[in-house]
Amino acid sequence: MTNLKYGVFLPFYALQTQTSTQYFSQLKTIVLECERLGYDSVWLDDHLMYANTPILECWTTLSALAAITSRIRLGIMVSCNAHRNPALLAKAAATLDVISDGRLEFGIGAGVQETEHKAYGFSFPLPKVRIAHLAEAIEVTQRLWICPKANYQGKYYTLKDAQCEPKPKQKPHPPITVGGSGEKHTLKVTAKYADRFDWGFLPSIELYKHKLSILKQNCELIGRDFHQIERSCWPSGQILIAANQQELEEKIAKYKSANTTIEEFKQYTLMGTAKDCMQSFQTYIDLGVTYFMLYFADLPHLDGLRLFKDTSVCSPT
């Protein structure tokens, strides 16, 4: 069987604390446990604000995590292109890949949160324009990572004899995950540039198959081998794992909001034992998926992380 990989998503809303110091302390505990348990990667989200909730800037935080870990891979799901000049981000990402000894997972997307864009003074044009920015940004990034001197003249970005030294440790460059599943524009960028796609949680396997067919068509149009792009999926919006049925019912009572029916909860929550969850993954494995993104509903508690590991599907190599 193809080696399966499991990434753990650690968004800001999983770490609700009173202070930023507590936030990072909690995050460190979870990441170190993920590494000890043998997960392939951990992923932060890229947000700048959400009301008055403490949110640490993701790239700075990832650098701090690189210093206290040694094996687990480190990624952003996904970095918002508009938040940073792509040339400067490429330099920062190359630096992070070097100091982490080649453990960077580079995730990038066009951005979807209009409120924080406007609050921080970033433009928020129509999706077609944002995705055109994204395509140029990835081109800029790749050239800086690979070329001794990078030159580029696009509609939105420019390079002139730009040098990025040191280059990333991973060759030819860190894997690029393109986030987003828009069929008119984003999947075209994915077909051209992505080493892996990330579509977030899709509510049905039929929709996942449909997106695969559109991506394959876009690959064929540009002459790229569709199988060069690693297939990832979110098997559910969140995962709630328990050792037995009684414990599962207790967890559902704890994590399901009072105004949500159990039927609604099941629509975005994968519930059961770790073996139950793994069985549900098989449909995606049969479609060639090798990378699973997991968001454990009981975070920052570590029970879900540990129970999933007990299936021995993600033991350290």
Short mmCIF file of the C-alpha atoms (twelve columns), coordinates in Angstrom:
data_MODEL
# 
_entry.id   MODEL 
# 
loop_
_atom_site.group_PDB 
_atom_site.id 
_atom_site.type_symbol 
_atom_site.label_atom_id 
_atom_site.label_alt_id 
_atom_site.label_comp_id 
_atom_site.label_asym_id 
_atom_site.label_seq_id 
_atom_site.Cartn_x 
_atom_site.Cartn_y 
_atom_site.Cartn_z 
_atom_site.pdbx_PDB_model_num 
ATOM 1   C CA . MET A 1   0.000   0.000  0.000   1 
ATOM 2   C CA . THR A 2   1.157   3.515  -0.762  1 
ATOM 3   C CA . ASN A 3   2.517   5.279  2.295   1 
ATOM 4   C CA . LEU A 4   -0.245  7.429  3.741   1 
ATOM 5   C CA . LYS A 5   0.496   10.766 5.377   1 
ATOM 6   C CA . TYR A 6   -1.478  12.532 8.081   1 
ATOM 7   C CA . GLY A 7   -1.352  16.264 8.732   1 
ATOM 8   C CA . VAL A 8   -2.884  17.860 11.831  1 
ATOM 9   C CA . PHE A 9   -4.612  21.209 11.366  1 
ATOM 10  C CA . LEU A 10  -4.191  23.643 14.271  1 
ATOM 11  C CA . PRO A 11  -6.328  26.720 13.521  1 
ATOM 12  C CA . PHE A 12  -6.542  29.696 15.839  1 
ATOM 13  C CA . TYR A 13  -10.058 28.744 16.961  1 
ATOM 14  C CA . ALA A 14  -8.763  25.439 18.385  1 
ATOM 15  C CA . LEU A 15  -6.607  27.379 20.845  1 
ATOM 16  C CA . GLN A 16  -8.888  29.685 22.751  1 
ATOM 17  C CA . THR A 17  -6.875  31.184 25.615  1 
ATOM 18  C CA . GLN A 18  -6.796  34.412 27.543  1 
ATOM 19  C CA . THR A 19  -3.290  35.531 26.590  1 
ATOM 20  C CA . SER A 20  -0.898  35.143 23.675  1 
ATOM 21  C CA . THR A 21  1.623   33.521 26.015  1 
ATOM 22  C CA . GLN A 22  -0.874  30.821 26.938  1 
ATOM 23  C CA . TYR A 23  -1.747  30.435 23.246  1 
ATOM 24  C CA . PHE A 24  1.823   29.642 22.226  1 
ATOM 25  C CA . SER A 25  2.425   27.416 25.235  1 
ATOM 26  C CA . GLN A 26  -0.656  25.402 24.326  1 
ATOM 27  C CA . LEU A 27  0.391   25.238 20.684  1 
ATOM 28  C CA . LYS A 28  3.881   23.993 21.583  1 
ATOM 29  C CA . THR A 29  2.412   21.207 23.709  1 
ATOM 30  C CA . ILE A 30  0.198   20.000 20.870  1 
ATOM 31  C CA . VAL A 31  2.908   20.198 18.202  1 
ATOM 32  C CA . LEU A 32  5.454   18.340 20.319  1 
ATOM 33  C CA . GLU A 33  2.885   15.637 21.004  1 
ATOM 34  C CA . CYS A 34  2.108   15.363 17.274  1 
ATOM 35  C CA . GLU A 35  5.808   14.876 16.618  1 
ATOM 36  C CA . ARG A 36  6.148   12.292 19.388  1 
ATOM 37  C CA . LEU A 37  3.149   10.362 18.078  1 
ATOM 38  C CA . GLY A 38  4.541   10.234 14.547  1 
ATOM 39  C CA . TYR A 39  2.225   12.495 12.558  1 
ATOM 40  C CA . ASP A 40  3.683   13.660 9.273   1 
ATOM 41  C CA . SER A 41  2.951   17.363 9.656   1 
ATOM 42  C CA . VAL A 42  1.223   20.165 11.518  1 
ATOM 43  C CA . TRP A 43  -0.448  23.098 9.802   1 
ATOM 44  C CA . LEU A 44  -1.359  26.579 11.003  1 
ATOM 45  C CA . ASP A 45  -3.937  28.829 9.379   1 
ATOM 46  C CA . ASP A 46  -3.209  32.348 8.142   1 
ATOM 47  C CA . HIS A 47  -5.455  34.950 9.724   1 
ATOM 48  C CA . LEU A 48  -4.632  38.381 11.043  1 
ATOM 49  C CA . MET A 49  -7.720  39.102 13.103  1 
ATOM 50  C CA . TYR A 50  -11.006 37.689 14.272  1 
ATOM 51  C CA . ALA A 51  -12.808 40.156 16.546  1 
ATOM 52  C CA . ASN A 52  -10.527 40.468 19.594  1 
ATOM 53  C CA . THR A 53  -9.363  36.834 19.594  1 
ATOM 54  C CA . PRO A 54  -5.585  36.421 20.084  1 
ATOM 55  C CA . ILE A 55  -4.065  35.227 16.790  1 
ATOM 56  C CA . LEU A 56  -0.319  34.822 16.280  1 
ATOM 57  C CA . GLU A 57  1.116   35.599 12.836  1 
ATOM 58  C CA . CYS A 58  1.556   32.208 11.238  1 
ATOM 59  C CA . TRP A 59  5.002   32.436 9.596   1 
ATOM 60  C CA . THR A 60  6.649   33.884 12.702  1 
ATOM 61  C CA . THR A 61  5.017   31.167 14.786  1 
ATOM 62  C CA . LEU A 62  6.116   28.445 12.385  1 
ATOM 63  C CA . SER A 63  9.719   29.631 12.716  1 
ATOM 64  C CA . ALA A 64  9.480   29.331 16.492  1 
ATOM 65  C CA . LEU A 65  8.059   25.812 16.153  1 
ATOM 66  C CA . ALA A 66  10.903  24.860 13.819  1 
ATOM 67  C CA . ALA A 67  13.368  25.609 16.614  1 
ATOM 68  C CA . ILE A 68  11.762  23.210 19.102  1 
ATOM 69  C CA . THR A 69  11.004  20.284 16.750  1 
ATOM 70  C CA . SER A 70  13.262  18.021 14.724  1 
ATOM 71  C CA . ARG A 71  11.191  15.689 12.545  1 
ATOM 72  C CA . ILE A 72  7.625   16.843 11.972  1 
ATOM 73  C CA . ARG A 73  6.958   18.885 8.848   1 
ATOM 74  C CA . LEU A 74  5.616   22.424 9.195   1 
ATOM 75  C CA . GLY A 75  3.024   24.064 6.975   1 
ATOM 76  C CA . ILE A 76  0.539   26.889 6.463   1 
ATOM 77  C CA . MET A 77  -2.972  25.938 5.337   1 
ATOM 78  C CA . VAL A 78  -2.845  28.249 3.495   1 
ATOM 79  C CA . SER A 79  -0.818  31.446 3.361   1 
ATOM 80  C CA . CYS A 80  -2.927  34.289 1.988   1 
ATOM 81  C CA . ASN A 81  -1.179  35.756 -1.025  1 
ATOM 82  C CA . ALA A 82  -2.417  39.313 -0.486  1 
ATOM 83  C CA . HIS A 83  -1.000  39.530 3.039   1 
ATOM 84  C CA . ARG A 84  2.644   39.566 1.918   1 
ATOM 85  C CA . ASN A 85  4.739   40.555 -1.058  1 
ATOM 86  C CA . PRO A 86  5.416   37.199 -2.763  1 
ATOM 87  C CA . ALA A 87  9.119   37.878 -3.282  1 
ATOM 88  C CA . LEU A 88  9.609   38.630 0.400   1 
ATOM 89  C CA . LEU A 89  7.506   35.600 1.352   1 
ATOM 90  C CA . ALA A 90  9.626   33.415 -0.927  1 
ATOM 91  C CA . LYS A 91  12.738  34.657 0.884   1 
ATOM 92  C CA . ALA A 92  11.196  34.041 4.301   1 
ATOM 93  C CA . ALA A 93  10.013  30.575 3.259   1 
ATOM 94  C CA . ALA A 94  13.460  29.665 1.911   1 
ATOM 95  C CA . THR A 95  14.950  30.775 5.238   1 
ATOM 96  C CA . LEU A 96  12.450  28.667 7.184   1 
ATOM 97  C CA . ASP A 97  13.230  25.637 5.037   1 
ATOM 98  C CA . VAL A 98  16.925  26.059 5.795   1 
ATOM 99  C CA . ILE A 99  16.585  26.539 9.550   1 
ATOM 100 C CA . SER A 100 14.097  23.652 9.827   1 
ATOM 101 C CA . ASP A 101 16.460  21.349 7.904   1 
ATOM 102 C CA . GLY A 102 14.091  20.985 4.966   1 
ATOM 103 C CA . ARG A 103 10.739  20.542 6.726   1 
ATOM 104 C CA . LEU A 104 8.641   23.305 5.158   1 
ATOM 105 C CA . GLU A 105 5.287   22.614 3.530   1 
ATOM 106 C CA . PHE A 106 4.450   25.706 1.461   1 
ATOM 107 C CA . GLY A 107 0.692   26.241 1.263   1 
ATOM 108 C CA . ILE A 108 -0.699  29.265 -0.549  1 
ATOM 109 C CA . GLY A 109 -4.080  30.548 -1.686  1 
ATOM 110 C CA . ALA A 110 -5.801  33.607 -3.113  1 
ATOM 111 C CA . GLY A 111 -7.497  34.652 0.145   1 
ATOM 112 C CA . VAL A 112 -11.184 34.622 1.046   1 
ATOM 113 C CA . GLN A 113 -11.706 36.798 4.132   1 
ATOM 114 C CA . GLU A 114 -12.722 40.239 2.880   1 
ATOM 115 C CA . THR A 115 -13.093 41.747 6.368   1 
ATOM 116 C CA . GLU A 116 -9.496  41.275 7.459   1 
ATOM 117 C CA . HIS A 117 -8.148  42.301 4.039   1 
ATOM 118 C CA . LYS A 118 -9.913  45.638 4.238   1 
ATOM 119 C CA . ALA A 119 -9.157  46.114 7.925   1 
ATOM 120 C CA . TYR A 120 -5.423  45.747 7.236   1 
ATOM 121 C CA . GLY A 121 -5.514  47.887 4.101   1 
ATOM 122 C CA . PHE A 122 -5.141  45.053 1.558   1 
ATOM 123 C CA . SER A 123 -7.150  45.179 -1.617  1 
ATOM 124 C CA . PHE A 124 -9.797  42.519 -2.149  1 
ATOM 125 C CA . PRO A 125 -10.626 42.383 -5.861  1 
ATOM 126 C CA . LEU A 126 -12.889 39.846 -7.553  1 
ATOM 127 C CA . PRO A 127 -11.859 36.179 -7.348  1 
ATOM 128 C CA . LYS A 128 -10.591 36.118 -10.935 1 
ATOM 129 C CA . VAL A 129 -8.167  38.940 -10.161 1 
ATOM 130 C CA . ARG A 130 -7.058  37.506 -6.808  1 
ATOM 131 C CA . ILE A 131 -6.304  34.184 -8.479  1 
ATOM 132 C CA . ALA A 132 -4.369  35.942 -11.251 1 
ATOM 133 C CA . HIS A 133 -2.276  37.510 -8.478  1 
ATOM 134 C CA . LEU A 134 -1.821  34.038 -6.993  1 
ATOM 135 C CA . ALA A 135 -0.564  32.537 -10.255 1 
ATOM 136 C CA . GLU A 136 2.036   35.283 -10.661 1 
ATOM 137 C CA . ALA A 137 3.046   34.985 -7.008  1 
ATOM 138 C CA . ILE A 138 3.796   31.270 -7.377  1 
ATOM 139 C CA . GLU A 139 5.803   31.992 -10.517 1 
ATOM 140 C CA . VAL A 140 7.822   34.611 -8.623  1 
ATOM 141 C CA . THR A 141 8.348   32.200 -5.739  1 
ATOM 142 C CA . GLN A 142 9.555   29.339 -7.903  1 
ATOM 143 C CA . ARG A 143 11.997  31.542 -9.808  1 
ATOM 144 C CA . LEU A 144 13.505  32.907 -6.621  1 
ATOM 145 C CA . TRP A 145 13.880  29.413 -5.200  1 
ATOM 146 C CA . ILE A 146 15.486  27.925 -8.308  1 
ATOM 147 C CA . CYS A 147 17.226  30.592 -10.396 1 
ATOM 148 C CA . PRO A 148 20.646  32.076 -9.445  1 
ATOM 149 C CA . LYS A 149 19.218  35.421 -10.562 1 
ATOM 150 C CA . ALA A 150 15.465  35.681 -10.908 1 
ATOM 151 C CA . ASN A 151 13.781  37.905 -13.455 1 
ATOM 152 C CA . TYR A 152 10.076  38.281 -14.008 1 
ATOM 153 C CA . GLN A 153 7.779   40.862 -15.528 1 
ATOM 154 C CA . GLY A 154 4.122   40.223 -14.883 1 
ATOM 155 C CA . LYS A 155 1.018   42.332 -14.623 1 
ATOM 156 C CA . TYR A 156 1.229   42.469 -10.816 1 
ATOM 157 C CA . TYR A 157 4.770   41.536 -9.786  1 
ATOM 158 C CA . THR A 158 8.299   42.201 -11.020 1 
ATOM 159 C CA . LEU A 159 11.749  40.743 -10.368 1 
ATOM 160 C CA . LYS A 160 15.020  42.107 -11.748 1 
ATOM 161 C CA . ASP A 161 18.168  40.099 -11.092 1 
ATOM 162 C CA . ALA A 162 16.786  39.132 -7.683  1 
ATOM 163 C CA . GLN A 163 18.904  36.676 -5.723  1 
ATOM 164 C CA . CYS A 164 17.546  34.420 -3.010  1 
ATOM 165 C CA . GLU A 165 20.415  32.914 -1.036  1 
ATOM 166 C CA . PRO A 166 20.474  30.523 0.596   1 
ATOM 167 C CA . LYS A 167 18.128  28.497 -1.530  1 
ATOM 168 C CA . PRO A 168 15.641  26.191 0.201   1 
ATOM 169 C CA . LYS A 169 17.168  22.934 1.375   1 
ATOM 170 C CA . GLN A 170 14.498  20.846 -0.366  1 
ATOM 171 C CA . LYS A 171 15.164  20.374 -4.067  1 
ATOM 172 C CA . PRO A 172 14.021  21.577 -6.452  1 
ATOM 173 C CA . HIS A 173 11.984  23.464 -3.823  1 
ATOM 174 C CA . PRO A 174 9.603   22.866 -0.900  1 
ATOM 175 C CA . PRO A 175 6.352   21.187 -1.980  1 
ATOM 176 C CA . ILE A 176 3.724   23.720 -3.015  1 
ATOM 177 C CA . THR A 177 0.142   23.110 -1.905  1 
ATOM 178 C CA . VAL A 178 -2.407  25.284 -3.689  1 
ATOM 179 C CA . GLY A 179 -5.515  25.867 -1.603  1 
ATOM 180 C CA . GLY A 180 -8.956  26.342 -3.122  1 
ATOM 181 C CA . SER A 181 -11.303 24.354 -5.348  1 
ATOM 182 C CA . GLY A 182 -12.795 26.969 -7.680  1 
ATOM 183 C CA . GLU A 183 -13.325 25.343 -11.052 1 
ATOM 184 C CA . LYS A 184 -13.137 28.429 -13.277 1 
ATOM 185 C CA . HIS A 185 -9.771  29.748 -12.137 1 
ATOM 186 C CA . THR A 186 -8.154  28.094 -9.101  1 
ATOM 187 C CA . LEU A 187 -7.960  24.572 -10.514 1 
ATOM 188 C CA . LYS A 188 -6.121  25.981 -13.536 1 
ATOM 189 C CA . VAL A 189 -3.469  27.400 -11.209 1 
ATOM 190 C CA . THR A 190 -3.392  24.090 -9.356  1 
ATOM 191 C CA . ALA A 191 -2.863  22.174 -12.587 1 
ATOM 192 C CA . LYS A 192 0.094   24.356 -13.545 1 
ATOM 193 C CA . TYR A 193 1.914   24.870 -10.261 1 
ATOM 194 C CA . ALA A 194 0.781   22.575 -7.446  1 
ATOM 195 C CA . ASP A 195 2.701   19.630 -6.043  1 
ATOM 196 C CA . ARG A 196 -0.392  18.920 -3.950  1 
ATOM 197 C CA . PHE A 197 -3.912  20.333 -3.896  1 
ATOM 198 C CA . ASP A 198 -6.065  21.176 -0.905  1 
ATOM 199 C CA . TRP A 199 -9.777  21.678 -1.422  1 
ATOM 200 C CA . GLY A 200 -10.829 21.857 2.194   1 
ATOM 201 C CA . PHE A 201 -13.739 19.726 3.322   1 
ATOM 202 C CA . LEU A 202 -16.094 18.734 0.509   1 
ATOM 203 C CA . PRO A 203 -19.479 17.404 1.670   1 
ATOM 204 C CA . SER A 204 -19.612 14.366 -0.640  1 
ATOM 205 C CA . ILE A 205 -17.344 11.900 -2.397  1 
ATOM 206 C CA . GLU A 206 -19.214 12.677 -5.611  1 
ATOM 207 C CA . LEU A 207 -18.131 16.312 -5.429  1 
ATOM 208 C CA . TYR A 208 -14.552 15.228 -4.731  1 
ATOM 209 C CA . LYS A 209 -14.612 13.008 -7.842  1 
ATOM 210 C CA . HIS A 210 -16.014 15.892 -9.869  1 
ATOM 211 C CA . LYS A 211 -13.189 18.203 -8.778  1 
ATOM 212 C CA . LEU A 212 -10.680 15.498 -9.713  1 
ATOM 213 C CA . SER A 213 -12.139 15.296 -13.212 1 
ATOM 214 C CA . ILE A 214 -11.932 19.077 -13.685 1 
ATOM 215 C CA . LEU A 215 -8.333  19.129 -12.453 1 
ATOM 216 C CA . LYS A 216 -7.442  16.281 -14.814 1 
ATOM 217 C CA . GLN A 217 -8.940  18.191 -17.757 1 
ATOM 218 C CA . ASN A 218 -6.883  21.267 -16.863 1 
ATOM 219 C CA . CYS A 219 -3.721  19.165 -16.641 1 
ATOM 220 C CA . GLU A 220 -4.407  17.665 -20.049 1 
ATOM 221 C CA . LEU A 221 -4.891  21.128 -21.556 1 
ATOM 222 C CA . ILE A 222 -1.367  22.193 -20.529 1 
ATOM 223 C CA . GLY A 223 0.283   18.828 -21.076 1 
ATOM 224 C CA . ARG A 224 1.001   18.050 -17.432 1 
ATOM 225 C CA . ASP A 225 0.795   14.567 -15.979 1 
ATOM 226 C CA . PHE A 226 -2.231  14.606 -13.683 1 
ATOM 227 C CA . HIS A 227 -0.569  12.007 -11.449 1 
ATOM 228 C CA . GLN A 228 2.291   14.373 -10.608 1 
ATOM 229 C CA . ILE A 229 -0.046  16.235 -8.246  1 
ATOM 230 C CA . GLU A 230 -0.422  14.569 -4.859  1 
ATOM 231 C CA . ARG A 231 -4.018  14.048 -3.819  1 
ATOM 232 C CA . SER A 232 -5.084  15.195 -0.396  1 
ATOM 233 C CA . CYS A 233 -8.439  15.377 1.313   1 
ATOM 234 C CA . TRP A 234 -10.238 16.409 4.464   1 
ATOM 235 C CA . PRO A 235 -12.277 13.310 5.325   1 
ATOM 236 C CA . SER A 236 -14.598 15.580 7.316   1 
ATOM 237 C CA . GLY A 237 -14.790 19.080 8.669   1 
ATOM 238 C CA . GLN A 238 -13.724 17.724 12.049  1 
ATOM 239 C CA . ILE A 239 -13.035 14.352 13.646  1 
ATOM 240 C CA . LEU A 240 -14.385 13.184 16.985  1 
ATOM 241 C CA . ILE A 241 -12.751 9.943  18.089  1 
ATOM 242 C CA . ALA A 242 -13.624 7.870  21.141  1 
ATOM 243 C CA . ALA A 243 -12.548 4.504  22.514  1 
ATOM 244 C CA . ASN A 244 -16.115 3.148  22.641  1 
ATOM 245 C CA . GLN A 245 -19.758 4.106  22.086  1 
ATOM 246 C CA . GLN A 246 -20.355 5.367  25.611  1 
ATOM 247 C CA . GLU A 247 -17.343 7.650  25.452  1 
ATOM 248 C CA . LEU A 248 -18.407 8.845  21.994  1 
ATOM 249 C CA . GLU A 249 -21.855 9.836  23.278  1 
ATOM 250 C CA . GLU A 250 -20.220 11.759 26.111  1 
ATOM 251 C CA . LYS A 251 -17.992 13.607 23.667  1 
ATOM 252 C CA . ILE A 252 -20.894 14.424 21.356  1 
ATOM 253 C CA . ALA A 253 -22.771 15.910 24.304  1 
ATOM 254 C CA . LYS A 254 -19.717 18.000 25.138  1 
ATOM 255 C CA . TYR A 255 -18.755 19.280 21.672  1 
ATOM 256 C CA . LYS A 256 -22.091 19.548 19.863  1 
ATOM 257 C CA . SER A 257 -23.707 22.929 20.380  1 
ATOM 258 C CA . ALA A 258 -27.209 22.909 21.846  1 
ATOM 259 C CA . ASN A 259 -28.766 24.515 18.763  1 
ATOM 260 C CA . THR A 260 -27.277 21.907 16.385  1 
ATOM 261 C CA . THR A 261 -29.146 18.656 15.715  1 
ATOM 262 C CA . ILE A 262 -27.240 15.395 15.671  1 
ATOM 263 C CA . GLU A 263 -28.012 15.080 11.947  1 
ATOM 264 C CA . GLU A 264 -26.487 18.494 11.290  1 
ATOM 265 C CA . PHE A 265 -23.484 17.633 13.462  1 
ATOM 266 C CA . LYS A 266 -22.860 14.453 11.463  1 
ATOM 267 C CA . GLN A 267 -22.758 16.417 8.204   1 
ATOM 268 C CA . TYR A 268 -19.396 17.929 9.100   1 
ATOM 269 C CA . THR A 269 -18.149 15.615 11.863  1 
ATOM 270 C CA . LEU A 270 -16.627 12.184 11.398  1 
ATOM 271 C CA . MET A 271 -17.461 10.282 14.586  1 
ATOM 272 C CA . GLY A 272 -16.513 6.872  15.918  1 
ATOM 273 C CA . THR A 273 -13.534 4.846  16.992  1 
ATOM 274 C CA . ALA A 274 -10.193 5.295  15.261  1 
ATOM 275 C CA . LYS A 275 -10.847 2.111  13.267  1 
ATOM 276 C CA . ASP A 276 -14.252 3.465  12.178  1 
ATOM 277 C CA . CYS A 277 -12.545 6.600  10.912  1 
ATOM 278 C CA . MET A 278 -9.892  4.663  9.042   1 
ATOM 279 C CA . GLN A 279 -12.570 2.577  7.328   1 
ATOM 280 C CA . SER A 280 -14.238 5.762  6.117   1 
ATOM 281 C CA . PHE A 281 -10.916 6.885  4.622   1 
ATOM 282 C CA . GLN A 282 -10.788 3.884  2.313   1 
ATOM 283 C CA . THR A 283 -13.045 5.436  -0.319  1 
ATOM 284 C CA . TYR A 284 -10.541 8.263  -0.705  1 
ATOM 285 C CA . ILE A 285 -7.572  5.913  -0.656  1 
ATOM 286 C CA . ASP A 286 -9.198  4.032  -3.550  1 
ATOM 287 C CA . LEU A 287 -9.195  7.335  -5.469  1 
ATOM 288 C CA . GLY A 288 -5.450  7.714  -4.980  1 
ATOM 289 C CA . VAL A 289 -5.471  9.987  -1.935  1 
ATOM 290 C CA . THR A 290 -2.210  9.737  0.018   1 
ATOM 291 C CA . TYR A 291 -2.459  12.832 2.243   1 
ATOM 292 C CA . PHE A 292 -5.146  13.264 4.892   1 
ATOM 293 C CA . MET A 293 -5.738  16.549 6.708   1 
ATOM 294 C CA . LEU A 294 -7.167  16.042 10.186  1 
ATOM 295 C CA . TYR A 295 -8.833  18.524 12.504  1 
ATOM 296 C CA . PHE A 296 -9.592  16.940 15.867  1 
ATOM 297 C CA . ALA A 297 -12.712 18.415 17.423  1 
ATOM 298 C CA . ASP A 298 -11.471 17.947 20.998  1 
ATOM 299 C CA . LEU A 299 -8.369  20.121 20.613  1 
ATOM 300 C CA . PRO A 300 -6.582  21.474 22.594  1 
ATOM 301 C CA . HIS A 301 -7.125  18.195 24.485  1 
ATOM 302 C CA . LEU A 302 -4.868  15.419 23.196  1 
ATOM 303 C CA . ASP A 303 -7.223  12.438 23.449  1 
ATOM 304 C CA . GLY A 304 -8.208  12.429 19.773  1 
ATOM 305 C CA . LEU A 305 -4.635  12.740 18.568  1 
ATOM 306 C CA . ARG A 306 -3.586  9.816  20.737  1 
ATOM 307 C CA . LEU A 307 -6.535  7.554  19.920  1 
ATOM 308 C CA . PHE A 308 -5.999  7.998  16.199  1 
ATOM 309 C CA . LYS A 309 -2.319  7.142  16.614  1 
ATOM 310 C CA . ASP A 310 -3.269  3.957  18.460  1 
ATOM 311 C CA . THR A 311 -4.511  2.483  15.157  1 
ATOM 312 C CA . SER A 312 -0.783  2.394  14.209  1 
ATOM 313 C CA . VAL A 313 -1.518  4.102  10.896  1 
ATOM 314 C CA . CYS A 314 0.818   6.975  11.625  1 
ATOM 315 C CA . SER A 315 3.510   5.510  13.830  1 
ATOM 316 C CA . PRO A 316 6.987   7.060  13.557  1 
ATOM 317 C CA . THR A 317 9.134   5.827  10.703  1 
# 
